[in-house]
Coordinates of C-alpha atoms (C1' of nucleotides) in Angstrom, one line a residue:
Chain A
M1 CA 151.8 99.6 232.3
K2 CA 152.3 103.7 231.1
G3 CA 149.2 105.0 232.9
K4 CA 147.3 108.2 232.3
E5 CA 146.6 107.2 228.2
T6 CA 143.2 108.8 226.9
E7 CA 142.2 110.2 224.5
R8 CA 145.6 109.6 222.8
E9 CA 144.2 106.1 222.0
E10 CA 141.7 107.7 218.9
A11 CA 144.7 108.8 217.3
R12 CA 146.5 105.6 217.6
T13 CA 143.3 103.4 216.2
R14 CA 143.4 104.9 212.4
P15 CA 146.0 103.9 210.6
S16 CA 148.8 106.6 211.1
K17 CA 150.4 106.8 207.8
E18 CA 147.9 107.6 205.5
A19 CA 145.5 109.3 208.0
R20 CA 144.9 112.2 206.0
G21 CA 141.4 113.5 207.0
H22 CA 141.2 117.4 208.4
L23 CA 144.1 118.6 209.2
D24 CA 144.3 120.8 213.1
R25 CA 147.3 121.3 215.4
E26 CA 145.8 118.8 217.9
R27 CA 147.1 116.4 214.8
V28 CA 150.5 117.9 213.9
L29 CA 151.4 118.0 217.6
A30 CA 150.3 114.4 218.3
T31 CA 152.2 113.1 215.1
A32 CA 155.2 115.0 215.9
A33 CA 155.4 113.7 219.4
R34 CA 155.2 110.2 218.2
L35 CA 158.2 111.1 215.6
V36 CA 160.5 112.7 218.4
K37 CA 159.2 109.4 220.9
R38 CA 160.4 106.8 218.4
H39 CA 163.6 109.0 216.5
G40 CA 164.6 111.6 218.5
P41 CA 164.1 115.2 218.2
E42 CA 166.7 115.5 215.2
A43 CA 164.6 113.1 213.0
L44 CA 161.8 115.4 213.8
T45 CA 162.0 117.7 209.8
M46 CA 159.0 119.3 208.2
R47 CA 159.6 117.3 205.2
A48 CA 158.9 113.9 207.4
L49 CA 156.2 115.2 209.6
A50 CA 154.0 116.4 206.2
A51 CA 155.0 113.0 204.6
E52 CA 153.5 111.2 207.7
L53 CA 150.3 113.5 207.9
G54 CA 149.7 113.2 204.3
T55 CA 150.0 116.8 203.4
A56 CA 152.1 119.9 201.9
V57 CA 155.1 121.0 204.0
T58 CA 153.3 123.9 204.1
S59 CA 150.0 123.2 205.6
I60 CA 152.0 122.9 209.2
Y61 CA 152.8 126.2 209.3
W62 CA 149.6 127.4 209.1
H63 CA 148.7 125.3 213.0
V64 CA 151.8 125.6 214.3
G65 CA 153.7 128.5 213.5
N66 CA 157.3 127.4 212.2
R67 CA 159.7 124.3 213.9
E68 CA 160.6 126.2 216.4
S69 CA 157.5 126.9 217.6
L70 CA 156.4 123.2 217.5
L71 CA 159.2 121.8 219.1
D72 CA 157.9 124.8 222.5
A73 CA 154.6 123.7 222.1
L74 CA 155.6 119.9 222.3
V75 CA 158.0 120.3 225.5
E76 CA 155.3 122.3 227.2
R77 CA 153.1 119.9 227.0
T78 CA 155.4 116.9 228.1
L79 CA 156.3 119.5 230.9
A80 CA 152.5 119.8 231.7
D81 CA 151.4 116.3 231.7
L82 CA 154.6 114.8 234.2
G83 CA 152.7 115.0 236.9
E84 CA 153.4 115.5 240.7
I85 CA 156.4 114.3 242.6
R86 CA 155.8 113.1 245.9
A87 CA 158.1 112.7 249.4
T88 CA 158.3 109.5 250.7
G89 CA 160.3 108.0 254.0
R90 CA 160.9 108.8 257.8
T91 CA 163.9 111.0 258.1
P92 CA 163.6 114.3 256.5
A93 CA 167.3 113.6 254.8
Q94 CA 165.7 110.3 253.2
R95 CA 163.1 112.6 252.1
V96 CA 164.9 115.1 250.4
A97 CA 166.6 112.3 248.4
S98 CA 163.2 110.4 247.9
V99 CA 162.4 113.4 246.1
A100 CA 165.7 113.8 244.3
R101 CA 164.7 109.7 243.3
A102 CA 162.3 110.4 242.1
L103 CA 162.6 113.5 239.7
R104 CA 165.5 111.9 238.3
H105 CA 163.3 108.8 237.0
Q106 CA 160.3 111.1 235.6
L107 CA 163.1 112.4 233.5
L108 CA 164.2 108.7 232.5
D109 CA 161.1 108.4 231.0
H110 CA 161.0 110.9 228.9
P111 CA 164.4 110.5 227.1
H112 CA 164.5 113.3 224.8
L113 CA 162.8 115.5 227.5
V114 CA 166.0 116.5 229.3
A115 CA 168.1 117.7 225.8
M116 CA 165.0 118.9 224.6
V117 CA 164.7 121.2 227.9
H118 CA 168.3 122.0 228.4
E119 CA 168.8 123.1 224.9
R120 CA 165.6 125.8 225.1
G121 CA 166.9 126.8 228.1
L122 CA 164.0 125.5 230.1
T123 CA 166.0 123.7 232.5
E124 CA 164.5 125.8 235.6
R125 CA 161.3 126.2 234.6
M126 CA 160.9 122.3 234.4
F127 CA 162.0 122.3 238.3
L128 CA 159.2 125.0 239.4
P129 CA 156.7 121.5 240.4
A130 CA 159.5 119.8 242.2
Q131 CA 160.5 123.0 243.8
R132 CA 157.5 123.1 246.1
T133 CA 157.5 120.1 246.9
L134 CA 161.3 119.8 247.8
V135 CA 160.8 123.1 249.8
H136 CA 158.2 121.6 252.4
E137 CA 160.7 119.2 252.9
V138 CA 163.4 121.1 253.4
H139 CA 161.5 123.1 255.7
G140 CA 161.0 119.8 257.5
A141 CA 164.5 119.4 258.1
G142 CA 164.5 122.1 259.9
L143 CA 166.3 124.8 257.3
R144 CA 164.6 127.7 256.8
G145 CA 165.6 131.1 254.5
A146 CA 168.5 131.4 251.9
R147 CA 169.7 127.8 254.0
A148 CA 167.0 126.4 252.7
A149 CA 166.7 127.8 249.6
D150 CA 170.4 126.9 248.6
A151 CA 169.7 123.5 249.5
V152 CA 167.0 123.5 247.1
R153 CA 168.4 124.7 243.8
A154 CA 171.7 122.4 244.6
V155 CA 169.5 119.5 244.8
Q156 CA 168.1 120.8 241.6
V157 CA 170.9 121.4 239.9
H158 CA 172.4 118.1 241.1
V159 CA 169.7 116.0 239.2
V160 CA 169.3 117.8 236.2
G161 CA 173.2 118.1 236.2
H162 CA 173.7 114.2 237.1
I163 CA 170.9 113.4 234.4
L164 CA 172.4 115.3 231.5
V165 CA 175.6 113.5 231.9
E166 CA 173.9 110.2 232.5
R167 CA 172.1 110.8 228.9
N168 CA 174.8 111.7 227.3
R169 CA 177.3 108.6 228.5
E170 CA 174.7 106.1 226.7
R171 CA 175.3 107.6 223.3
A172 CA 179.5 108.6 223.7
P173 CA 181.1 106.0 221.8
Q174 CA 184.0 103.8 223.5
Q175 CA 187.0 106.3 224.1
H176 CA 191.0 106.2 223.9
P177 CA 192.4 106.0 226.2
G178 CA 189.4 105.4 228.5
E179 CA 188.6 104.8 231.9
E180 CA 189.2 100.8 231.6
E181 CA 192.6 101.2 230.3
L182 CA 193.6 104.2 232.1
W183 CA 193.1 102.7 235.7
T184 CA 195.5 100.0 236.7
A185 CA 196.5 99.1 240.5
R186 CA 199.9 100.7 239.4
T187 CA 198.0 104.1 238.7
A188 CA 195.6 103.9 241.2
E189 CA 198.5 104.5 244.2
E190 CA 198.4 100.6 244.8
D191 CA 194.4 100.8 245.5
G192 CA 193.4 98.0 243.3
A193 CA 189.7 97.6 244.3
L194 CA 189.6 101.4 243.3
A195 CA 191.2 100.7 239.7
R196 CA 189.2 97.8 239.4
A197 CA 186.2 99.9 240.2
L198 CA 187.3 103.0 237.9
A199 CA 188.1 100.6 234.8
G200 CA 185.0 98.8 235.1
P201 CA 181.1 99.4 233.8
H202 CA 179.4 102.0 235.2
D203 CA 176.1 102.0 237.4
P204 CA 174.3 105.6 237.1
A205 CA 171.6 104.3 239.6
A206 CA 173.8 103.5 242.1
L207 CA 176.3 106.5 241.8
F208 CA 173.3 109.3 241.9
D209 CA 171.9 107.1 245.0
V210 CA 175.2 107.2 246.8
S211 CA 175.8 111.5 245.4
V212 CA 172.4 112.3 246.3
K213 CA 172.7 111.0 249.6
A214 CA 175.9 112.6 250.6
L215 CA 174.9 116.2 249.0
V216 CA 171.4 115.8 251.6
T217 CA 173.9 114.9 254.2
G218 CA 176.2 117.9 253.9
L219 CA 173.3 119.7 253.2
L220 CA 171.0 119.1 256.2
G221 CA 173.9 118.8 258.7
P222 CA 175.4 121.4 261.0
A223 CA 175.8 124.9 259.3
P224 CA 179.1 125.9 258.5
Chain B
M1 CA 195.1 139.1 230.7
K2 CA 194.6 136.3 228.6
G3 CA 198.0 134.6 228.9
K4 CA 200.0 132.0 227.2
E5 CA 199.5 133.5 223.5
T6 CA 202.7 132.2 222.2
E7 CA 202.5 131.6 218.3
R8 CA 198.8 132.4 218.2
E9 CA 200.2 136.2 218.1
E10 CA 202.1 135.5 214.3
A11 CA 198.2 134.4 212.6
R12 CA 196.9 138.1 214.3
T13 CA 199.6 139.9 213.0
R14 CA 198.7 139.2 209.0
P15 CA 195.2 140.0 208.0
S16 CA 193.0 137.5 208.2
K17 CA 190.2 137.7 205.6
E18 CA 192.7 137.6 202.8
A19 CA 195.1 135.6 204.0
R20 CA 195.7 133.1 201.5
G21 CA 198.8 132.1 200.9
H22 CA 199.3 127.8 201.3
L23 CA 196.6 125.8 202.8
D24 CA 197.4 123.0 205.3
R25 CA 195.8 121.4 208.4
E26 CA 197.8 123.7 211.0
R27 CA 195.8 127.0 209.5
V28 CA 192.4 125.3 208.6
L29 CA 192.4 124.0 212.4
A30 CA 193.8 127.9 214.1
T31 CA 191.0 129.9 211.5
A32 CA 188.5 127.4 212.7
A33 CA 188.7 127.3 216.0
R34 CA 189.6 131.3 216.2
L35 CA 185.4 131.0 214.4
V36 CA 184.1 129.0 217.3
K37 CA 185.6 131.1 219.8
R38 CA 184.2 134.3 218.6
H39 CA 180.7 133.0 217.6
G40 CA 180.7 129.4 218.7
P41 CA 180.3 126.4 216.7
E42 CA 176.9 126.8 215.5
A43 CA 178.3 129.4 213.8
L44 CA 181.2 127.2 212.1
T45 CA 179.9 126.3 208.9
M46 CA 182.4 125.1 206.0
R47 CA 181.4 127.9 203.7
A48 CA 181.9 131.0 206.4
L49 CA 185.3 129.0 207.3
A50 CA 186.2 128.8 203.5
A51 CA 185.3 132.6 203.2
E52 CA 187.8 133.4 206.0
L53 CA 190.6 131.6 204.5
G54 CA 189.8 133.0 201.0
T55 CA 189.3 129.2 199.9
A56 CA 187.0 126.9 197.9
V57 CA 184.8 125.7 200.4
T58 CA 185.8 122.2 198.9
S59 CA 189.4 122.8 199.8
I60 CA 188.5 122.0 203.1
Y61 CA 188.0 119.2 202.7
W62 CA 191.1 117.5 201.6
H63 CA 192.6 118.5 205.2
V64 CA 190.5 117.9 207.4
G65 CA 187.6 115.4 206.4
N66 CA 184.6 117.1 207.0
R67 CA 182.9 119.0 209.8
E68 CA 182.6 116.8 211.7
S69 CA 186.1 115.8 212.3
L70 CA 186.9 119.6 211.9
L71 CA 185.5 120.0 215.1
D72 CA 186.5 117.0 216.7
A73 CA 189.9 117.7 216.2
L74 CA 189.5 121.3 217.6
V75 CA 188.0 119.4 220.7
E76 CA 191.2 117.4 220.8
R77 CA 193.1 120.3 220.9
T78 CA 191.4 122.5 223.4
L79 CA 191.1 119.4 226.0
A80 CA 195.4 118.3 225.2
D81 CA 195.7 122.7 226.4
L82 CA 194.2 122.5 229.7
G83 CA 196.5 122.1 231.8
E84 CA 197.2 120.3 235.0
I85 CA 194.9 120.9 238.4
R86 CA 195.9 121.3 241.9
A87 CA 194.6 121.0 245.2
T88 CA 195.1 123.7 248.1
G89 CA 194.0 123.7 251.2
R90 CA 194.6 122.1 254.4
T91 CA 192.0 119.8 255.0
P92 CA 191.1 116.8 252.8
A93 CA 187.3 118.4 252.4
Q94 CA 189.2 121.7 251.8
R95 CA 191.3 120.3 248.7
V96 CA 188.6 117.8 247.1
A97 CA 186.5 121.0 246.9
S98 CA 189.5 123.2 245.6
V99 CA 190.0 120.2 242.6
A100 CA 186.0 120.7 242.0
R101 CA 186.6 124.5 242.0
A102 CA 189.4 124.2 239.8
L103 CA 187.9 122.2 237.4
R104 CA 185.0 124.6 237.4
H105 CA 187.1 127.5 236.5
Q106 CA 188.9 125.8 233.3
L107 CA 185.7 124.9 232.4
L108 CA 183.9 128.3 232.5
D109 CA 187.5 129.5 230.4
H110 CA 186.5 128.0 227.6
P111 CA 182.7 128.8 227.1
H112 CA 181.8 126.5 224.1
L113 CA 184.0 123.5 225.1
V114 CA 181.7 122.1 227.1
A115 CA 179.0 121.3 225.4
M116 CA 180.8 120.5 222.3
V117 CA 182.4 118.0 224.5
H118 CA 178.6 116.9 225.8
E119 CA 177.7 116.7 222.4
R120 CA 180.3 114.3 221.5
G121 CA 180.0 112.2 224.0
L122 CA 183.5 113.1 225.8
T123 CA 182.5 114.0 229.0
E124 CA 184.3 111.2 230.5
R125 CA 187.7 111.9 228.6
M126 CA 187.8 115.1 229.7
F127 CA 187.9 114.8 233.2
L128 CA 190.8 111.8 233.0
P129 CA 193.6 114.4 233.8
A130 CA 191.5 115.8 236.4
Q131 CA 191.0 111.8 238.1
R132 CA 194.0 111.1 239.1
T133 CA 194.0 114.4 241.5
L134 CA 191.0 113.4 242.7
V135 CA 192.3 110.1 243.4
H136 CA 195.2 111.3 245.5
E137 CA 192.9 113.6 247.4
V138 CA 190.5 111.3 247.9
H139 CA 192.9 109.0 249.2
G140 CA 194.9 111.6 251.2
A141 CA 190.6 111.8 253.2
G142 CA 191.1 108.0 253.9
L143 CA 189.3 106.8 251.6
R144 CA 189.7 103.0 249.9
G145 CA 188.3 101.2 247.1
A146 CA 185.0 101.4 246.1
R147 CA 184.4 103.9 248.0
A148 CA 187.1 106.0 246.6
A149 CA 186.0 105.3 243.2
D150 CA 182.7 106.5 243.8
A151 CA 183.4 110.2 245.7
V152 CA 185.8 110.5 242.7
R153 CA 182.8 109.9 240.2
A154 CA 180.5 111.8 242.2
V155 CA 182.3 115.0 242.3
Q156 CA 183.0 114.6 238.4
V157 CA 179.6 114.5 237.7
H158 CA 179.2 117.5 240.0
V159 CA 181.2 119.4 238.2
V160 CA 179.7 119.4 235.0
G161 CA 176.6 119.1 235.6
H162 CA 176.3 122.3 237.3
I163 CA 178.7 124.1 234.5
L164 CA 175.8 122.5 231.9
V165 CA 173.0 124.0 234.2
E166 CA 174.5 127.4 234.3
R167 CA 175.6 128.1 231.0
N168 CA 171.9 126.9 229.9
R169 CA 170.9 129.7 232.5
E170 CA 172.8 132.3 230.9
R171 CA 171.3 131.9 227.6
A172 CA 167.7 130.9 229.0
P173 CA 164.8 133.2 228.0
Q174 CA 162.6 134.8 231.0
Q175 CA 160.5 132.8 231.7
H176 CA 156.9 132.9 232.6
P177 CA 155.8 131.9 235.2
G178 CA 159.4 132.1 236.6
E179 CA 161.0 131.7 240.1
E180 CA 160.4 135.6 240.4
E181 CA 156.5 135.8 240.1
L182 CA 156.3 132.1 241.9
W183 CA 158.0 133.0 244.7
T184 CA 156.2 134.9 247.3
A185 CA 156.0 134.8 251.1
R186 CA 152.5 132.9 250.7
T187 CA 153.6 130.5 248.8
A188 CA 156.8 129.4 250.4
E189 CA 155.2 128.3 253.5
E190 CA 155.4 131.8 254.8
D191 CA 159.2 131.5 255.0
G192 CA 159.9 135.2 253.4
A193 CA 164.0 134.9 253.5
L194 CA 163.4 131.8 251.7
A195 CA 161.0 133.4 249.2
R196 CA 162.9 136.3 247.8
A197 CA 166.1 134.1 247.8
L198 CA 164.7 131.9 245.7
A199 CA 163.1 134.4 243.5
G200 CA 166.2 136.4 243.9
P201 CA 169.2 136.3 241.2
H202 CA 171.5 133.4 241.0
D203 CA 174.7 133.7 242.5
P204 CA 175.8 130.5 240.4
A205 CA 179.6 130.8 242.3
A206 CA 178.5 130.9 245.3
L207 CA 176.0 128.2 244.9
F208 CA 178.3 125.5 243.6
D209 CA 180.5 126.4 246.5
V210 CA 177.9 125.5 249.1
S211 CA 176.7 122.4 247.1
V212 CA 180.4 120.9 246.6
K213 CA 180.9 121.5 250.7
A214 CA 178.0 119.6 251.1
L215 CA 178.2 117.2 249.0
V216 CA 182.4 116.4 249.6
T217 CA 181.6 116.2 254.0
G218 CA 178.7 113.6 252.8
L219 CA 181.2 111.9 250.6
L220 CA 184.3 111.8 253.5
G221 CA 182.3 111.6 256.8
P222 CA 181.3 108.3 258.3
A223 CA 180.3 105.4 256.1
P224 CA 176.5 104.9 256.2
Chain C
dA1 C1' 139.5 130.0 206.4
dC2 C1' 142.8 126.3 205.0
dC3 C1' 146.0 124.1 201.5
dT4 C1' 149.0 124.1 197.9
dG5 C1' 153.7 123.5 194.5
dA6 C1' 157.6 127.3 193.2
dA7 C1' 160.9 129.3 194.6
dC8 C1' 164.6 130.8 198.0
dA9 C1' 168.4 131.1 200.5
dC10 C1' 171.0 128.4 202.8
dC11 C1' 173.2 123.7 205.0
dG12 C1' 177.3 119.2 204.1
dT13 C1' 179.1 117.0 200.8
dT14 C1' 181.3 114.2 196.2
dC15 C1' 183.0 114.0 192.5
dA16 C1' 185.3 114.6 188.1
dA17 C1' 188.4 117.8 186.0
dG18 C1' 192.1 120.6 186.9
dT19 C1' 197.3 122.4 187.8
Chain D
dA1 C1' 200.3 116.3 195.9
dC2 C1' 196.4 119.7 196.5
dC3 C1' 192.9 122.8 194.5
dT4 C1' 188.4 123.9 192.0
dG5 C1' 183.5 124.4 190.4
dA6 C1' 179.2 122.3 189.3
dA7 C1' 176.3 119.2 191.0
dC8 C1' 173.4 116.8 194.7
dA9 C1' 170.5 115.8 198.3
dC10 C1' 169.2 117.8 202.0
dC11 C1' 167.2 121.3 205.6
dG12 C1' 163.4 125.3 206.9
dT13 C1' 160.8 129.7 205.0
dT14 C1' 157.9 133.0 202.3
dC15 C1' 154.6 134.0 199.3
dA16 C1' 151.7 134.1 196.1
dA17 C1' 147.9 131.4 194.4
dG18 C1' 144.4 128.4 194.7
dT19 C1' 139.4 126.3 196.6

DNA sequence: ACCTGAACACCGTTCAAGT
DNA sequence: ACCTGAACACCGTTCAAGT
């Protein structure tokens, strides 16, 4: 169901709480990754990590420097594990859109990654692998030079932007006034269906689909 | 050069450091806003704020509750001050795109606002005023019902997403390998112009323009 | 080479005590 | 009604001292 867990297994077989044995960079990173995965990056305090490792807080510093570089290493590792993006579909527009969708799903699989990457200013770097695929597909669509570069970057920004907003929405508190109470047929210029759509629940996947199709259509369409 | 500073002036005429006098919610908020504007929200500690106000740290709590609700109030106030968005241009596509651009500029004028709103999950609320304008313009373009709602939301997400990514890029450290060293004619499938464009400096405004035009074209174009 | 506890300089927040 | 300092429970980090 998760795929490619190879040597991660051995770490999980021995009991985690009291697993002291010897401490090394690998064990620190693995344990930290587990904590982040379960409770989010803000829950990763040096003291909590030390408790989980069964060592003194200060021992961690010897292996990973400090908290900041520990998180850097975690992000680095996750990025390296992401795996390639492949395009599917027949038409150029379909193929470009498929890359965007694949990218989105990859990031949704790592709930905390986007925020951590964002905070570290690594957003660009995160997309370098996918950029090559995008370049290829945009070429396949017949775009060249600066216009091709614009298309690649536009799709990139669109995907990250969408995910950032989407994750944000999930944890957003109920707002007053929110879309629900704001939009009635009267406020929506008598367009009842629009009012219902704006007041109703969000479907991020559907919205992503619509907007990415529109964007790609516009990008690959006739030059201005 | 900055516009609309009315009663803000009086606060600046008296010396800020030692301005004690009586403390009230208004003065706490104003001083906090000044600190955030100058050094960012992370620099707003209760102790620093107390020092600036010339009071004990704990006095602040009586007026604003705690740090979190203080920041909430600041965000609230800034949002309320934003002012309306008006569309310009002749064609429907131009008018919708102009709303997106106006929104972007409004947010760029408040460097810390987007991040603060993002952290608080208020992204949606931030856009409620602009939503009405968007609904009107999308109607003007002939869209109705669910399709109109999709268009409105797609533009919204696009603008915030773009700004989040853009602000992120500004503070991003130099990356290795970055786009500069990755893209040569050889890696770019012999498209030298594309390689130069991807390796060269970013122009966020231009990219925003291109992508928003493409998105709007796609959204207002013939239904799928 | 690795691990430790004590100590430091920060946080936000609570609370009893003042006026 | 408002302001205060002392105290608490957290942080990340440094460092001299241990083995």
